[in-house]
mmCIF file of C-alpha atoms in Angstrom:
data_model
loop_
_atom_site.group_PDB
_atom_site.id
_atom_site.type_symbol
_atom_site.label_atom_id
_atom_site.label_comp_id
_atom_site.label_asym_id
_atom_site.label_seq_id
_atom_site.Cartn_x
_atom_site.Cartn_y
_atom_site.Cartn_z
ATOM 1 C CA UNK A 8 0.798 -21.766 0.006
ATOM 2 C CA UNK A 9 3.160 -20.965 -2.903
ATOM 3 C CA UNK A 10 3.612 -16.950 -4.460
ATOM 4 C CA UNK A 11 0.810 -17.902 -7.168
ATOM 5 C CA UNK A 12 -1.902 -19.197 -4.772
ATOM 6 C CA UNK A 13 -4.458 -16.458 -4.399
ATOM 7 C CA UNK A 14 -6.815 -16.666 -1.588
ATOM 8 C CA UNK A 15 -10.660 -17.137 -2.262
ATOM 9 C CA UNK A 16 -11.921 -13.607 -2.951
ATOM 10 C CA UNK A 17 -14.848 -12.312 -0.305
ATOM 11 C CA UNK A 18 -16.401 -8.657 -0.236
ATOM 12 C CA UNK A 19 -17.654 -6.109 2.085
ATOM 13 C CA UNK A 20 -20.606 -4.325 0.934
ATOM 14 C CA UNK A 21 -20.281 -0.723 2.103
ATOM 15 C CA UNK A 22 -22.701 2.431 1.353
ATOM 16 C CA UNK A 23 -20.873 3.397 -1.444
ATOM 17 C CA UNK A 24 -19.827 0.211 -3.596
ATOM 18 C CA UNK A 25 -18.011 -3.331 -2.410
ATOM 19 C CA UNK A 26 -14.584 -4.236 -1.324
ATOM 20 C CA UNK A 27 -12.629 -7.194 -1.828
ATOM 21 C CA UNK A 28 -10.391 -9.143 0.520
ATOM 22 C CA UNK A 29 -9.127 -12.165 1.301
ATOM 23 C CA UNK A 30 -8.100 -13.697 4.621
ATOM 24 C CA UNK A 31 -5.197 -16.244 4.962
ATOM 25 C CA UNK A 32 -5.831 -18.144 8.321
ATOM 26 C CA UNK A 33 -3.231 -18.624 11.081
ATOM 27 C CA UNK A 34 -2.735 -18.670 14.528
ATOM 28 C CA UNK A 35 -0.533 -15.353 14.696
ATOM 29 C CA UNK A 36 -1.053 -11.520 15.223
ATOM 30 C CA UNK A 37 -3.784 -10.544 12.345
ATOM 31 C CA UNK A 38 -2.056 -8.460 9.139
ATOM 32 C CA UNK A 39 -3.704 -6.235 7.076
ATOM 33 C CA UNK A 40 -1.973 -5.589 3.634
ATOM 34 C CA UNK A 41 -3.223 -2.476 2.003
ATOM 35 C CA UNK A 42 -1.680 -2.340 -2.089
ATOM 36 C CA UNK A 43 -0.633 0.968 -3.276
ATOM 37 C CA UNK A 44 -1.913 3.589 -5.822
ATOM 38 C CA UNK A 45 -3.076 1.785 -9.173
ATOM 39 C CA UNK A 46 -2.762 -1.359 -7.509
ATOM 40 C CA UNK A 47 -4.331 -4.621 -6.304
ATOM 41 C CA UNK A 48 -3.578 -6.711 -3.306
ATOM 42 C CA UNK A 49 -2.046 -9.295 -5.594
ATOM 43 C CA UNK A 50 1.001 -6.500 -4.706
ATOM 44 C CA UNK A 51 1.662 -8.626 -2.242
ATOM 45 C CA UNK A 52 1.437 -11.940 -3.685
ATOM 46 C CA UNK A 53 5.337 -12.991 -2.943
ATOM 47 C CA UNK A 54 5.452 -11.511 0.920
ATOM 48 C CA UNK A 55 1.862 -12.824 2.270
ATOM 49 C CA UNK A 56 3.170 -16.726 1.663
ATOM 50 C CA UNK A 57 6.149 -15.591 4.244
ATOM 51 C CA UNK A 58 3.695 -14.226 6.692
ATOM 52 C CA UNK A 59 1.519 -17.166 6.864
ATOM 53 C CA UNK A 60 4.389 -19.679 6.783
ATOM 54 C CA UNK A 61 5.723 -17.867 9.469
ATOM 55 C CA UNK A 62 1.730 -18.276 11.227
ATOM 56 C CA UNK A 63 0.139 -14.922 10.849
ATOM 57 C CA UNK A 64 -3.147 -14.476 9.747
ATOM 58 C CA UNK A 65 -3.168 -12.493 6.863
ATOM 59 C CA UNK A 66 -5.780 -9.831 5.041
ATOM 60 C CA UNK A 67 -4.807 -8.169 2.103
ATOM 61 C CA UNK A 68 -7.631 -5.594 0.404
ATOM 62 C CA UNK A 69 -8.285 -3.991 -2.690
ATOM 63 C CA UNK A 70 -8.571 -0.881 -2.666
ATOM 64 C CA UNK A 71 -12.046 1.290 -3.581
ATOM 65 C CA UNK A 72 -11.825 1.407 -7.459
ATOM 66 C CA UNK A 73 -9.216 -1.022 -8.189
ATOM 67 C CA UNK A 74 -8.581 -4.904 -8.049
ATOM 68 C CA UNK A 75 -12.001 -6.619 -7.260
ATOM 69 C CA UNK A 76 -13.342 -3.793 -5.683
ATOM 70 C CA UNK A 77 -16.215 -1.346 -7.266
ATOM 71 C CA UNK A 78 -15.068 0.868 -9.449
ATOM 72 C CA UNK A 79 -17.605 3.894 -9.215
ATOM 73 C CA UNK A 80 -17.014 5.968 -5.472
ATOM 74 C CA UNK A 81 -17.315 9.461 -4.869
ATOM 75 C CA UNK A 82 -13.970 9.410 -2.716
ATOM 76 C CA UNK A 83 -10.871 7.826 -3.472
ATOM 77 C CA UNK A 84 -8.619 9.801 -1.056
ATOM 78 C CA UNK A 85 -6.175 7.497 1.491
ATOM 79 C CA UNK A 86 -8.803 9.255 4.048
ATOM 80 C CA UNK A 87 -11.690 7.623 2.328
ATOM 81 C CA UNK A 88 -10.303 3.858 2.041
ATOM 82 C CA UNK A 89 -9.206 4.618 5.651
ATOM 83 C CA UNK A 90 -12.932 4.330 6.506
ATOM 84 C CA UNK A 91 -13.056 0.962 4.157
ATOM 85 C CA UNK A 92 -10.174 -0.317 6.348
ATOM 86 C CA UNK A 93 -12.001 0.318 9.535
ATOM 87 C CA UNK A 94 -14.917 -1.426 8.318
ATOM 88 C CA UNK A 95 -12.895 -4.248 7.337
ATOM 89 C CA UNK A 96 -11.362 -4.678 10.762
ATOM 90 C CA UNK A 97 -15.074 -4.232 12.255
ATOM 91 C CA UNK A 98 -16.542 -6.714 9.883
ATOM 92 C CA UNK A 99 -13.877 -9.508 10.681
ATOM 93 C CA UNK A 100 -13.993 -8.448 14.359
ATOM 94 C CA UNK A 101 -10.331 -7.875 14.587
ATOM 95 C CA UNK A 102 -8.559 -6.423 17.682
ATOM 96 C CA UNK A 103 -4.480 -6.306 18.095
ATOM 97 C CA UNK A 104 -4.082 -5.735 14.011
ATOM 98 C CA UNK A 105 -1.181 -4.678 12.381
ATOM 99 C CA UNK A 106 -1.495 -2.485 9.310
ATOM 100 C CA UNK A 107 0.565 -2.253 6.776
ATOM 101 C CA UNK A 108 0.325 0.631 3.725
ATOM 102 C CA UNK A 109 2.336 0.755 0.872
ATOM 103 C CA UNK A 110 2.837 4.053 -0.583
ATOM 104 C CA UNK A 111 0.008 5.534 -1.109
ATOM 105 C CA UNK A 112 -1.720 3.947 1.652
ATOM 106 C CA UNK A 113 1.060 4.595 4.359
ATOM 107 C CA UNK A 114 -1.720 7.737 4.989
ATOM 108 C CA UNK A 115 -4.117 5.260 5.036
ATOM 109 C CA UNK A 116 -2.857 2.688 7.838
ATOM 110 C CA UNK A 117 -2.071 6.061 9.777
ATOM 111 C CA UNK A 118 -5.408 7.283 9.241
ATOM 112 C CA UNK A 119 -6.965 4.236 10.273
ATOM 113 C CA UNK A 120 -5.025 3.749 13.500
ATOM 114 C CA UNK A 121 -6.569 7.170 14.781
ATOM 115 C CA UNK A 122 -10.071 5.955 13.763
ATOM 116 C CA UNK A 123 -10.168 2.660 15.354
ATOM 117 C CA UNK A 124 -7.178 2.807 17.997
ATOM 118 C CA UNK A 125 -8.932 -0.310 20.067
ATOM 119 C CA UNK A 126 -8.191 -2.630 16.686
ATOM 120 C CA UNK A 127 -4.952 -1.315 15.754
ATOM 121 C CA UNK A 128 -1.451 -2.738 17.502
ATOM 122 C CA UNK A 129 0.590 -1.289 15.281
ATOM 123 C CA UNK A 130 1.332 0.438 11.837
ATOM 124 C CA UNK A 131 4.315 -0.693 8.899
ATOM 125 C CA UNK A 132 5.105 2.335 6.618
ATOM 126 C CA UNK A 133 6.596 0.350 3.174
ATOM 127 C CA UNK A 134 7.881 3.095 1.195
ATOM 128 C CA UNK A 135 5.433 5.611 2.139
ATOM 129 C CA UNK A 136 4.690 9.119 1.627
ATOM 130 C CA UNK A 137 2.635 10.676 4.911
ATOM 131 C CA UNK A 138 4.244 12.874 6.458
ATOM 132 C CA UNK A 139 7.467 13.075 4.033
ATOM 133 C CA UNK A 140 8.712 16.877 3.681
ATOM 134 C CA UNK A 141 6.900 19.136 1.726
ATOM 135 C CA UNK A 142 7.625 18.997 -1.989
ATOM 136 C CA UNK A 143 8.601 21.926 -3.863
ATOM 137 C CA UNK A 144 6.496 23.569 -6.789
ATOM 138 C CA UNK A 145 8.605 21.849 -9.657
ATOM 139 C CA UNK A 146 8.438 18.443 -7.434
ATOM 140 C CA UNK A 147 4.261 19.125 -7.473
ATOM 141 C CA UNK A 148 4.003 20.344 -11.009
ATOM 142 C CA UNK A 149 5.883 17.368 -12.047
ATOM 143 C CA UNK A 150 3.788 14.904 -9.849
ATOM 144 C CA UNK A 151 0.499 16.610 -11.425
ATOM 145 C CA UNK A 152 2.140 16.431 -14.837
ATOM 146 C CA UNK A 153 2.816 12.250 -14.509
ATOM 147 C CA UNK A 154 -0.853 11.927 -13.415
ATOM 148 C CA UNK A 155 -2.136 13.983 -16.010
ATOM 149 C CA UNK A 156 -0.151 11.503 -18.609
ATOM 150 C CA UNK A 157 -0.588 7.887 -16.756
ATOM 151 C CA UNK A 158 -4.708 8.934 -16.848
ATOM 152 C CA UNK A 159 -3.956 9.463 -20.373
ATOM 153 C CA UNK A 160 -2.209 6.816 -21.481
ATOM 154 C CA UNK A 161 -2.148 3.856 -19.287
ATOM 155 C CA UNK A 162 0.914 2.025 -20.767
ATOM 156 C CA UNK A 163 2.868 5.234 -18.937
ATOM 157 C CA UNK A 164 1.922 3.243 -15.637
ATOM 158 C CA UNK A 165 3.188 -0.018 -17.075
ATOM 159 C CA UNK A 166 6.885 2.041 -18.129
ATOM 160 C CA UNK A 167 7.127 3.114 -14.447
ATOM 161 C CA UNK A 168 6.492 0.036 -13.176
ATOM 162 C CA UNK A 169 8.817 -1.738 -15.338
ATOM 163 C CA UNK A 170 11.716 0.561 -15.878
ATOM 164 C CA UNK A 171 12.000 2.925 -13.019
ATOM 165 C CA UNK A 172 10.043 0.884 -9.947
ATOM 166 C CA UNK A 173 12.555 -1.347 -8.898
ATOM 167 C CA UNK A 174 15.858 -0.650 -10.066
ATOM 168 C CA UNK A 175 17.853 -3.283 -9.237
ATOM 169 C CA UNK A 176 15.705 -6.815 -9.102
ATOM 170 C CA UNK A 177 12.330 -7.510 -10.150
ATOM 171 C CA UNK A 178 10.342 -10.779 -9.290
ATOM 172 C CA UNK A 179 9.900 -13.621 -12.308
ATOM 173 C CA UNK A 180 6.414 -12.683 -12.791
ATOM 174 C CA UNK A 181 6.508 -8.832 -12.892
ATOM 175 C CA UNK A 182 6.006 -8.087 -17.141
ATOM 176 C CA UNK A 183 3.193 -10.152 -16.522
ATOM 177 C CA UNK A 184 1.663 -8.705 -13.752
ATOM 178 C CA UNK A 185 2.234 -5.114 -14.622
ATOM 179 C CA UNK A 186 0.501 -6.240 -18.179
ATOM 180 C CA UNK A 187 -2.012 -7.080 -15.969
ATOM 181 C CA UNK A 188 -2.136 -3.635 -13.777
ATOM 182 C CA UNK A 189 -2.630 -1.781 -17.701
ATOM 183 C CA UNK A 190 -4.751 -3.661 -18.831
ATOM 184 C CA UNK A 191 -7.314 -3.219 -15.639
ATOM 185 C CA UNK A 192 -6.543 0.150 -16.127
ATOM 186 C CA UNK A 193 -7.804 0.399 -19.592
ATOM 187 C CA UNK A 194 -11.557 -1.194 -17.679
ATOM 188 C CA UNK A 195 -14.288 1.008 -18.773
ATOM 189 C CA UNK A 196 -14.871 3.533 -15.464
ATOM 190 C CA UNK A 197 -11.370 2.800 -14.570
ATOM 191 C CA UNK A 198 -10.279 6.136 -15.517
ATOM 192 C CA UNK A 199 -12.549 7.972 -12.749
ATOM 193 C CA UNK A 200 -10.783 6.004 -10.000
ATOM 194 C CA UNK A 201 -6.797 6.370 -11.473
ATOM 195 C CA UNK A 202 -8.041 10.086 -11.664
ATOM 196 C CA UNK A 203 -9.128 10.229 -7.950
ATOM 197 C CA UNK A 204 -6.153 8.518 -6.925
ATOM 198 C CA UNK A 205 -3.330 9.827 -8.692
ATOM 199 C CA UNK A 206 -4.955 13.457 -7.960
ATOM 200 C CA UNK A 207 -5.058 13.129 -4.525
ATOM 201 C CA UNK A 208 -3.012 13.823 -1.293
ATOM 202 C CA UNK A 209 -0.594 11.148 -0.534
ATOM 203 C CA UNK A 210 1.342 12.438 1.707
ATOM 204 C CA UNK A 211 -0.653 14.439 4.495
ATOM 205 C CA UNK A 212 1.390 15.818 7.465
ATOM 206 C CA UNK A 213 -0.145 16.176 10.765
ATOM 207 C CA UNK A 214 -2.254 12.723 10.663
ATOM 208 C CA UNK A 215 0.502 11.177 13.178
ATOM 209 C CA UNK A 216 -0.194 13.822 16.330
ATOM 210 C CA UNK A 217 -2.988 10.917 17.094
ATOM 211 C CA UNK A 218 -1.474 8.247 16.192
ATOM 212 C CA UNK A 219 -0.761 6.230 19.948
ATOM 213 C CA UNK A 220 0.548 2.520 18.131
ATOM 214 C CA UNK A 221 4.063 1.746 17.480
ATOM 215 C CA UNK A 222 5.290 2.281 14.059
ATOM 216 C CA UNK A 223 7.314 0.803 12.216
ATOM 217 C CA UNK A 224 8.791 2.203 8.695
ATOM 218 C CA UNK A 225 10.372 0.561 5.879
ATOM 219 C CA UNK A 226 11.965 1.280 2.751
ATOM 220 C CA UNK A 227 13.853 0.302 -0.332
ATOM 221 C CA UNK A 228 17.169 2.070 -0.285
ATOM 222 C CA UNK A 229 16.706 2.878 -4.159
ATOM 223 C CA UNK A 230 13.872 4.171 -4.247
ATOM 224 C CA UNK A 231 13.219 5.968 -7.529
ATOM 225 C CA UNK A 232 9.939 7.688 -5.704
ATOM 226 C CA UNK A 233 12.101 9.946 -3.655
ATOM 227 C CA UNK A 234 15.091 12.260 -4.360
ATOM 228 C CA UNK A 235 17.059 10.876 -0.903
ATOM 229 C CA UNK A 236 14.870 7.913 0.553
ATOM 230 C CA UNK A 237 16.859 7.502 3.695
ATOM 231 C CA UNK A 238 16.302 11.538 4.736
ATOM 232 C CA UNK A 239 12.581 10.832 4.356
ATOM 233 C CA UNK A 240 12.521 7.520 6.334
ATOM 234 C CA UNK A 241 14.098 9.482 8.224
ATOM 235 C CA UNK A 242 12.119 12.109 9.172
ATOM 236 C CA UNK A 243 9.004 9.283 9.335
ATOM 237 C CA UNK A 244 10.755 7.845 12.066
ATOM 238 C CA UNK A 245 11.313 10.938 14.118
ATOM 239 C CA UNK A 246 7.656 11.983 13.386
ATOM 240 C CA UNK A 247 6.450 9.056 14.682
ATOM 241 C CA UNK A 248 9.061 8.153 17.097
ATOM 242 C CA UNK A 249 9.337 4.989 14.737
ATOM 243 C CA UNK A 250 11.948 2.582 14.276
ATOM 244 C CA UNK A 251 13.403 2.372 10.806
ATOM 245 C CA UNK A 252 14.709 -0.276 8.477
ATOM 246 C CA UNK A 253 16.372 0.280 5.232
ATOM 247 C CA UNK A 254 16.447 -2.825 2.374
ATOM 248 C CA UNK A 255 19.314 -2.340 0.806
ATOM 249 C CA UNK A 256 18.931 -2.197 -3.202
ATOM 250 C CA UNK A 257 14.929 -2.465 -2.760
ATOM 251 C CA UNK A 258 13.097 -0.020 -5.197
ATOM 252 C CA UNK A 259 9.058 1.474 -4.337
ATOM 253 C CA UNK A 260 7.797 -1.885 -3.726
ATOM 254 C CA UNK A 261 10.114 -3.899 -1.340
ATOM 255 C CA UNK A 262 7.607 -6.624 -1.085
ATOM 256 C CA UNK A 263 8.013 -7.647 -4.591
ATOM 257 C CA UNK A 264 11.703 -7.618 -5.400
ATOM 258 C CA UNK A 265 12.938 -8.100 -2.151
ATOM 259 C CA UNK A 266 10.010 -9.936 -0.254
ATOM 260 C CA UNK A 267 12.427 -12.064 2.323
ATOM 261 C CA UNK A 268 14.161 -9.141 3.416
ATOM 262 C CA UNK A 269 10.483 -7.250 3.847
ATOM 263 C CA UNK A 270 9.600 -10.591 5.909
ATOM 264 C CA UNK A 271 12.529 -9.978 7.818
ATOM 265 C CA UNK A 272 11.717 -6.608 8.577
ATOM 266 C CA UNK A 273 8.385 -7.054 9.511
ATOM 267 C CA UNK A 274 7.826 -10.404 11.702
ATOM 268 C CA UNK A 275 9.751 -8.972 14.704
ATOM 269 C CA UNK A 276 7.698 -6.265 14.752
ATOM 270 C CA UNK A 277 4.783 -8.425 14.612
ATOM 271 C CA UNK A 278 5.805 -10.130 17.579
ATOM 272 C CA UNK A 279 6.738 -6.764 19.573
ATOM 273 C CA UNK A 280 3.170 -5.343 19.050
ATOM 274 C CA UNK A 281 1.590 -8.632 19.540
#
């Protein structure tokens, strides 16, 4: 399976709307992929091919409100799709998973690991903000202020994305996927969920005192997402007595510009936890 090859799409009805997913066979330790905020699971279009070829067998899920997914849910806090993951991993009758949250859905894989600790072998942080240090007012006010503006005006998303996201290499396909991210952004509803999202907490503290899984965290040494990313990989690591690995030159979204050195982060860690 080549970068472009997208899994046959299946869905998990829920009580409060449908999730998408699709699941890559293979032999190895099952991996769940969770995207980040404003995004779909196609996020991880350029490392799942690595993970297969390398024998896992790989999940990656929209989240509630974006991708395939419904868009209308009352919730779309990292707690909330934490529930959808749990589901998931009920639904395919996983056990020994690894999760893996991206950003806004580090919270999520933590979350998740607490809920359903008998399915759960381990948790990857990429570029994550639970448990992070506490921002400061202007850091908040600043965070509410780009939310405010990408709910607004979608094409803000698509700037981000393209100018700011990943400062040093971006994959061949990436104007035409973020093109893509807008434009489902523009989908009539869509504004509901980028609101619930973009409004919420990201970056709880306190959600690792029951976490009992290794960890593993991840992340792009230019970062554009955090002042100092090393300090707050850092302190993720000590949190969660985790071991850390920083990509050197990866921006917010290491699986996309620098997907072989995410694979090479990851697969021994699938095999430890295995």
């Amino acid at each position: 399976m080549n970068a472009t090859t997208t899994p046959q799409t299946q869905y998990l009805q829920l009580p409060g709307g449908t999730i998408a997913f699709d699941d890559t066979a293979g032999p190895g330790t099952p991996v769940v992929l969770l995207p980040g905020m404003l995004d779909s699971r196609a996020a991880y279009r350029h490392l799942r091919p690595l993970l297969t070829a390398a024998g896992h067998r790989v999940i990656t899920m929209d989240l509630r409100g974006f991708g395939e997914s419904s868009i209308t849910w009352d919730d779309y806090s990292p707690a909330a799709v934490a529930t959808d993951v749990v589901a998931l991993l009920a639904h395919l009758d996983l056990t020994r998973a690894t999760l893996v949250g991206q950003s806004y859905t580090g919270a999520t894989a933590v979350r998740a690991a607490t809920l359903a600790p008998e399915r759960v072998a381990g948790v990857v942080l990429l570029d994550a903000f639970v448990e992070q240090p506490a921002p400061g007012l202007l850091t908040r006010a600043m965070v509410h202020l780009l939310g405010s503006v990408v709910i607004a005006f979608p094409k803000a998303w698509g700037y981000y994305l393209n100018k700011m996201a990943m400062p040093t290499t971006k994959p061949a396909d990436h104007e035409r996927y973020v093109a893509g991210l807008v434009a489902a952004l523009r989908t009539p509803g869509r504004r509901r969920a980028t609101r619930g999202q973009v409004r919420g907490d990201a970056g709880p503290t306190g959600w690792a005192e029951e976490l009992r899984c290794p960890v593993l965290v991840v992340m792009g040494s230019k970062d554009p997402d955090f002042p100092n990313p090393e300090m707050v990989a850092d302190r993720q690591a000590s949190v969660m007595n985790a071991r850390k690995v920083m990509i050197d030159g990866a921006g917010h979204y290491p699986m996309a510009d620098y997907p072989q050195a995410t694979a090479d982060a990851l697969l021994p860690f699938f095999a430890e936890v295995a």
